[in-house]
PDB file of C-alpha atoms in Angstrom:
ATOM      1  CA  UNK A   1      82.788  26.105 -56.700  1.00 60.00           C
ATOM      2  CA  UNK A   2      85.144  27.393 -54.172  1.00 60.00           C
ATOM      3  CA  UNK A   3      86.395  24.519 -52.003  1.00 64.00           C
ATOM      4  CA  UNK A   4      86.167  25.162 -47.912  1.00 59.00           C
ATOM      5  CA  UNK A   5      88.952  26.238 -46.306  1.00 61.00           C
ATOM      6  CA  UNK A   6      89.773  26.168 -42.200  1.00 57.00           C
ATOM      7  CA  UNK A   7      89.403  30.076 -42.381  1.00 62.00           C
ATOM      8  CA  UNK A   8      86.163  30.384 -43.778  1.00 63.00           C
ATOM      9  CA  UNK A   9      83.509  30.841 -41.056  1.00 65.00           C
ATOM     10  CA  UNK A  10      81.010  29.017 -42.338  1.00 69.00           C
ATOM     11  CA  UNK A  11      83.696  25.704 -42.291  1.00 69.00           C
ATOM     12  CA  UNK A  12      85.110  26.110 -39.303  1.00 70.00           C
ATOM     13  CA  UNK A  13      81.798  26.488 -37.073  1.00 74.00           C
ATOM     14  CA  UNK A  14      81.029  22.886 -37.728  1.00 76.00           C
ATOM     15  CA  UNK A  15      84.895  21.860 -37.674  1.00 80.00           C
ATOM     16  CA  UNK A  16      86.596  19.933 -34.464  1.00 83.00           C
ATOM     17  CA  UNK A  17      89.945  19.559 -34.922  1.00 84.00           C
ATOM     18  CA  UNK A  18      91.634  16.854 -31.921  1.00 84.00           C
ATOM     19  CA  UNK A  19      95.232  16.529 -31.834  1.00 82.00           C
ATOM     20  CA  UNK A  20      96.809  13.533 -29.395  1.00 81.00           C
ATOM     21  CA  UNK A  21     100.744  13.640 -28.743  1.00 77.00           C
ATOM     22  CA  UNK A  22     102.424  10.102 -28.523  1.00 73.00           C
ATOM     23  CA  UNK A  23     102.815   8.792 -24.630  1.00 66.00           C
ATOM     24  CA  UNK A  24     106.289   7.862 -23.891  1.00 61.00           C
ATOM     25  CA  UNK A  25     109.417   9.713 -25.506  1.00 65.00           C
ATOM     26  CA  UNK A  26     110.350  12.050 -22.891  1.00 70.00           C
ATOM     27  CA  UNK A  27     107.365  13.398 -20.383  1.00 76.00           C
ATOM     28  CA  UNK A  28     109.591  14.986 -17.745  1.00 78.00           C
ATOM     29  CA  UNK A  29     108.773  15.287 -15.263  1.00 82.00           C
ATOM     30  CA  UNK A  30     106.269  12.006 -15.379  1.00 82.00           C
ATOM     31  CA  UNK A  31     108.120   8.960 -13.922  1.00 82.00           C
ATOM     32  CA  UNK A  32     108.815   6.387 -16.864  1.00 80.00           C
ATOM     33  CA  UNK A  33     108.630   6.965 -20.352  1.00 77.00           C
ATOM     34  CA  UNK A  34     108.215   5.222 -23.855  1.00 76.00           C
ATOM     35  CA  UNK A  35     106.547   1.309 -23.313  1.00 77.00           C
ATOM     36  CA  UNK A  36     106.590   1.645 -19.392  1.00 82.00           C
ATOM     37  CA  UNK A  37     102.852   1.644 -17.998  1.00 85.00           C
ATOM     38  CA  UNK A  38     104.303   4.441 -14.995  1.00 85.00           C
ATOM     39  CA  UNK A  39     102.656   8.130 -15.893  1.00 84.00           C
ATOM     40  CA  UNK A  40     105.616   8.942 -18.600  1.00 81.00           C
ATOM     41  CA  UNK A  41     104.673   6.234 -20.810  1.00 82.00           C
ATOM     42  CA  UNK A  42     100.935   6.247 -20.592  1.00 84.00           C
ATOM     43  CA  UNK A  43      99.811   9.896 -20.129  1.00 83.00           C
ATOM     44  CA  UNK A  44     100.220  12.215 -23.516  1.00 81.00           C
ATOM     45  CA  UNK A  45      98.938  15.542 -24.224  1.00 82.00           C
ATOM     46  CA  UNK A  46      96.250  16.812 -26.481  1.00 85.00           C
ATOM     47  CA  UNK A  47      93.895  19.914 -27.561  1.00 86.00           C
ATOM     48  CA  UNK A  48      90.535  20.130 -29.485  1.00 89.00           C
ATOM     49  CA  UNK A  49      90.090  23.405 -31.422  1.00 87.00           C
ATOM     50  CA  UNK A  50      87.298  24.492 -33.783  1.00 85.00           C
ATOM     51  CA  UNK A  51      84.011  26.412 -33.895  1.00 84.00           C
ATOM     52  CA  UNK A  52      82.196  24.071 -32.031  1.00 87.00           C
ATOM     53  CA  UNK A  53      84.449  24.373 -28.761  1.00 88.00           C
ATOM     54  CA  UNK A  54      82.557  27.118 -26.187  1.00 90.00           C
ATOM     55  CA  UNK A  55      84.282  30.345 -25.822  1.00 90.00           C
ATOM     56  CA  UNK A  56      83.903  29.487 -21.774  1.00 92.00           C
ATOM     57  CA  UNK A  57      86.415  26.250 -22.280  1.00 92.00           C
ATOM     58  CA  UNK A  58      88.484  27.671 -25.094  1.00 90.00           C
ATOM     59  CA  UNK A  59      92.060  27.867 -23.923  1.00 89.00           C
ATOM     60  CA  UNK A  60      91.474  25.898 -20.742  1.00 91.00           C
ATOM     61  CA  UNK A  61      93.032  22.537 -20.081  1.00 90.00           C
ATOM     62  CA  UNK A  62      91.109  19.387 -18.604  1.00 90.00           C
ATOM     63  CA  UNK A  63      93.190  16.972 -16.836  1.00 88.00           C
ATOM     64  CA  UNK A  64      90.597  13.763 -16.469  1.00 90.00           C
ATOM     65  CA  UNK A  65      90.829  10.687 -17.539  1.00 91.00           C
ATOM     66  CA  UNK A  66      90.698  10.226 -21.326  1.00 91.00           C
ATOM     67  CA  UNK A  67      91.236   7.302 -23.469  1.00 91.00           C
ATOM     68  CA  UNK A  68      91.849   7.231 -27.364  1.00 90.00           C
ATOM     69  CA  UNK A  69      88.944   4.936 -27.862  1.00 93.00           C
ATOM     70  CA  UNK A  70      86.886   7.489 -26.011  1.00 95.00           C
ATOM     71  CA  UNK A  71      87.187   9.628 -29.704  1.00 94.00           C
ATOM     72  CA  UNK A  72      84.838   7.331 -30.946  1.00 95.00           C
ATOM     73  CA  UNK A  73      82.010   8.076 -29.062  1.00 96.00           C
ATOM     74  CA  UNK A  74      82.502  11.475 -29.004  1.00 95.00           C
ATOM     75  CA  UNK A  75      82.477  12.417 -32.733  1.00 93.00           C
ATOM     76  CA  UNK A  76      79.790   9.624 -33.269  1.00 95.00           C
ATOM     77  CA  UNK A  77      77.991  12.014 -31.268  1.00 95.00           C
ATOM     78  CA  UNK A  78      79.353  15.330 -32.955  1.00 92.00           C
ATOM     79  CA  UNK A  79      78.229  13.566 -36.550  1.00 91.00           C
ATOM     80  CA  UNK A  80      74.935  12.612 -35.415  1.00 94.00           C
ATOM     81  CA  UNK A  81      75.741   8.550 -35.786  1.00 93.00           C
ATOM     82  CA  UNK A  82      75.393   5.968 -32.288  1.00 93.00           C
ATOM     83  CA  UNK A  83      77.913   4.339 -31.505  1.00 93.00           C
ATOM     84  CA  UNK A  84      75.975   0.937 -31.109  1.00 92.00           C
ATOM     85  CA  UNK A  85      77.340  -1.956 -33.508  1.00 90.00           C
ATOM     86  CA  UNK A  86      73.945  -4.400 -34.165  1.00 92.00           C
ATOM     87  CA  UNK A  87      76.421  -6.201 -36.381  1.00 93.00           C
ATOM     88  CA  UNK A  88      79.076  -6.910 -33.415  1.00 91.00           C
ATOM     89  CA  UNK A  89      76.207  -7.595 -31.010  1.00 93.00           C
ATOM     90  CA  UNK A  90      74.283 -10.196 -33.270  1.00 95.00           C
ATOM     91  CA  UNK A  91      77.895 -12.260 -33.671  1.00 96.00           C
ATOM     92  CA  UNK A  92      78.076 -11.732 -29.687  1.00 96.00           C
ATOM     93  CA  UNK A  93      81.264  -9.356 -29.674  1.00 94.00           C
ATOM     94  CA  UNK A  94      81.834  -7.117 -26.502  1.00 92.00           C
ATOM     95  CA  UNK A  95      80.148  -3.834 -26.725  1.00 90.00           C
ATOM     96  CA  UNK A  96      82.593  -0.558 -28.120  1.00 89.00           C
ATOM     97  CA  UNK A  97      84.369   0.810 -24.916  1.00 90.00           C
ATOM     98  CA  UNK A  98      84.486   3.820 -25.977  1.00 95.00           C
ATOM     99  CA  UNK A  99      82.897   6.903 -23.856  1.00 96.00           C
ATOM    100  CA  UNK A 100      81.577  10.328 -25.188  1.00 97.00           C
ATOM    101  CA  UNK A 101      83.344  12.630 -23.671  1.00 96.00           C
ATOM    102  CA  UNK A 102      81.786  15.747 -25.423  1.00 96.00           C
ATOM    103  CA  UNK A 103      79.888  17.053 -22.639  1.00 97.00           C
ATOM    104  CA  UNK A 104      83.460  16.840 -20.737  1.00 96.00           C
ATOM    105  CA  UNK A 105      84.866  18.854 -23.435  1.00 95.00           C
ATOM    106  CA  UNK A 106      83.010  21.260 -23.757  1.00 94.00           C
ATOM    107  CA  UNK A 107      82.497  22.150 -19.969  1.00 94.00           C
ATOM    108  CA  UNK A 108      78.957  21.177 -19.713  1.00 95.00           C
ATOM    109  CA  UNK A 109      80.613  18.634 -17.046  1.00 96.00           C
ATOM    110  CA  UNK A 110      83.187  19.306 -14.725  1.00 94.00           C
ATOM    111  CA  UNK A 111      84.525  15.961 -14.316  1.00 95.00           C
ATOM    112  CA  UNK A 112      85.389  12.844 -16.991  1.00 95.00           C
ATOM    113  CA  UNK A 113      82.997  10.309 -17.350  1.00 96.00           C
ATOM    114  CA  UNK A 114      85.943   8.098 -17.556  1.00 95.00           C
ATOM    115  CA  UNK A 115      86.602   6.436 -14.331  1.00 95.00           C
ATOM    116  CA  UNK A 116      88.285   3.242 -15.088  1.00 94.00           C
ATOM    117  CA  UNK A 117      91.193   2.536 -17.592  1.00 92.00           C
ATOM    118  CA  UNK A 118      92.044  -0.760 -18.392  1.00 91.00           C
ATOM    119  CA  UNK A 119      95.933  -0.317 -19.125  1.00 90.00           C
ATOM    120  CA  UNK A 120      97.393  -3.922 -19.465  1.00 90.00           C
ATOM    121  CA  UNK A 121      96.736  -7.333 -17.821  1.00 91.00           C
ATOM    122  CA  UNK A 122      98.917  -6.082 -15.017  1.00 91.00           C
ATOM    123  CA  UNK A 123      97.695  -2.171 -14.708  1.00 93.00           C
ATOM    124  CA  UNK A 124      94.411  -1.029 -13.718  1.00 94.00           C
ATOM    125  CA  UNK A 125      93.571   3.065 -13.041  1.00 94.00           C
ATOM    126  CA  UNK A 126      90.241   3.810 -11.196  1.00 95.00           C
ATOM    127  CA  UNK A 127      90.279   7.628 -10.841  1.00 91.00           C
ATOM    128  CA  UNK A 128      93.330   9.054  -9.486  1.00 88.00           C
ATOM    129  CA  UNK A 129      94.743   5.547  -8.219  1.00 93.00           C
ATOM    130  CA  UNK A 130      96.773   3.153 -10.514  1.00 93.00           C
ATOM    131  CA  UNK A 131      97.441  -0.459  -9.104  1.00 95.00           C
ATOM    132  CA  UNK A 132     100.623  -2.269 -10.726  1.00 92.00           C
ATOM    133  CA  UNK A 133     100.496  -6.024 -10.197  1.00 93.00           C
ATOM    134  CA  UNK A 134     103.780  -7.856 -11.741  1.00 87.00           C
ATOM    135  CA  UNK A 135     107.308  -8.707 -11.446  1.00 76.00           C
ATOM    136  CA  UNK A 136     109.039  -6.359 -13.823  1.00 70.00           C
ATOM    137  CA  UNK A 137     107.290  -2.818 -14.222  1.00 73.00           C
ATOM    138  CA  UNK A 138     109.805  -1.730 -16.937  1.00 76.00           C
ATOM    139  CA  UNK A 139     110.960   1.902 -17.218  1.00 74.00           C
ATOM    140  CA  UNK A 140     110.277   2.642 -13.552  1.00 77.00           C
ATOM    141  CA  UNK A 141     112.701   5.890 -13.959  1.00 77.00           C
ATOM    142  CA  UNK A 142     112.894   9.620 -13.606  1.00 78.00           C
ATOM    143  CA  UNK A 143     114.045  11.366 -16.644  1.00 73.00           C
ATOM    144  CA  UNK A 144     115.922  14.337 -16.708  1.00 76.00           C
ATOM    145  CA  UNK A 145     114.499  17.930 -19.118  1.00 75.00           C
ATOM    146  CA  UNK A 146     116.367  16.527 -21.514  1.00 69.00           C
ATOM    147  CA  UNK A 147     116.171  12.805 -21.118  1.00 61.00           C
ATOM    148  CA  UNK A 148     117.815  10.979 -23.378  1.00 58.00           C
ATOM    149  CA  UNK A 149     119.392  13.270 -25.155  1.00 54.00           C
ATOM    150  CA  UNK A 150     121.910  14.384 -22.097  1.00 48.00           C
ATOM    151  CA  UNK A 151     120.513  14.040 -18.748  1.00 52.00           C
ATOM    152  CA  UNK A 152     121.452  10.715 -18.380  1.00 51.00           C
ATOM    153  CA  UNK A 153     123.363   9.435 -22.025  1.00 46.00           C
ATOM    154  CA  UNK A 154     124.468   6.029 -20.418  1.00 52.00           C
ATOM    155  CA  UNK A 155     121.584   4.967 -19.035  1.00 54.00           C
ATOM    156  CA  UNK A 156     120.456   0.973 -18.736  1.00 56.00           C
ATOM    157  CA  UNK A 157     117.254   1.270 -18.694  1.00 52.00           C
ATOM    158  CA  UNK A 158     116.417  -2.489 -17.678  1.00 57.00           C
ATOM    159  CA  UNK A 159     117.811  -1.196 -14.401  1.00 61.00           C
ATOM    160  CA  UNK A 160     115.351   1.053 -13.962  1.00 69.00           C
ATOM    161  CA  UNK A 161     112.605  -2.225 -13.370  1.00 77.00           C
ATOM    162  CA  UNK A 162     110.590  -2.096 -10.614  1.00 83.00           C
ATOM    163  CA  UNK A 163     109.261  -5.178  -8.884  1.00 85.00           C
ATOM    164  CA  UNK A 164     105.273  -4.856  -7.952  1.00 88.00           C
ATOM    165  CA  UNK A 165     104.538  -8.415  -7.233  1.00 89.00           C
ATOM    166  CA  UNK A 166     102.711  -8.071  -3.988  1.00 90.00           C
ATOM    167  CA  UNK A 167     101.495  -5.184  -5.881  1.00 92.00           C
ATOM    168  CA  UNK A 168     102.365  -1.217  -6.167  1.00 91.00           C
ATOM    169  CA  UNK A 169      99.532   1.513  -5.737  1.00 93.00           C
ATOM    170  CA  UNK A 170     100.049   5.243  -7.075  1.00 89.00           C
ATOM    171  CA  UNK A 171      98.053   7.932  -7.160  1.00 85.00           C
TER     172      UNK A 171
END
């Protein structure tokens, strides 16, 4: 038997394919980058192909909120599987926060059913607004296009810490 291949039809009309970049590195023109919690360090981009995307989304970006443990509800749903863990639940462990977001995804919703990201102890997002509670918000800077490589070679970037102890809102 012939084995399946991405370009045979019947394969790739069941077939999701999700690709997530890494957060951090450089995201000019996000402010921050690699282990800060500002946009440059947290936000990364992504696609989802395959025959199961709708030709009305295909090609089109969505810009809500999305976490990586989101993926889990949303191809438990694609496979047919809930999410629920009886196993976690009987030993009294915290329910999977995890969303699915396939109704999102595939434009049957305009907006993310994600409305609250739980960053670190010291970062909360609720929509568009991010609160930053803390002393030292590390990586608090603007890189350049091509940040590090030649924008800015001598940077110190513990310089670039930003004190949010009363706290610091963005949006």
């Amino acid at each position: 038997a012939a084995k399946p291949c991405i370009n045979d039809t019947r394969f790739q009309s069941s077939t999701t394919v999700c690709l997530n970049g890494e957060a951090g590195a450089n995201n000019y023109p996000l402010k921050g980058g690699k282990y800060s919690f500002f946009e440059g360090g947290i936000r990364a981009a992504g696609f989802v192909s395959g025959g199961m995307i709708p030709d009305m989304v295909r090609k089109k970006p969505i810009k809500g909120m999305i976490h990586i443990a989101d993926w889990y509800a949303t191809f438990c749903f694609l496979a047919g599987i809930d999410p629920y863990d009886e196993n976690a639940a009987e030993n009294k462990l915290p329910p999977v926060d995890s969303i699915n977001l396939w109704p999102y995804i595939a434009g049957t919703v305009v907006e993310s059913p994600r409305k609250e990201l739980f960053v670190s102890k010291n970062v909360i997002m609720v929509n568009q607004m991010k609160l930053m509670v803390g002393k030292e918000m590390q990586g608090a800077e603007w890189a350049g296009p091509f940040f590090p490589n030649s924008t800015n070679s001598k940077a110190d970037l513990s310089r670039w810490d930003q004190d949010c102890q009363s706290g610091c809102l963005y949006n």
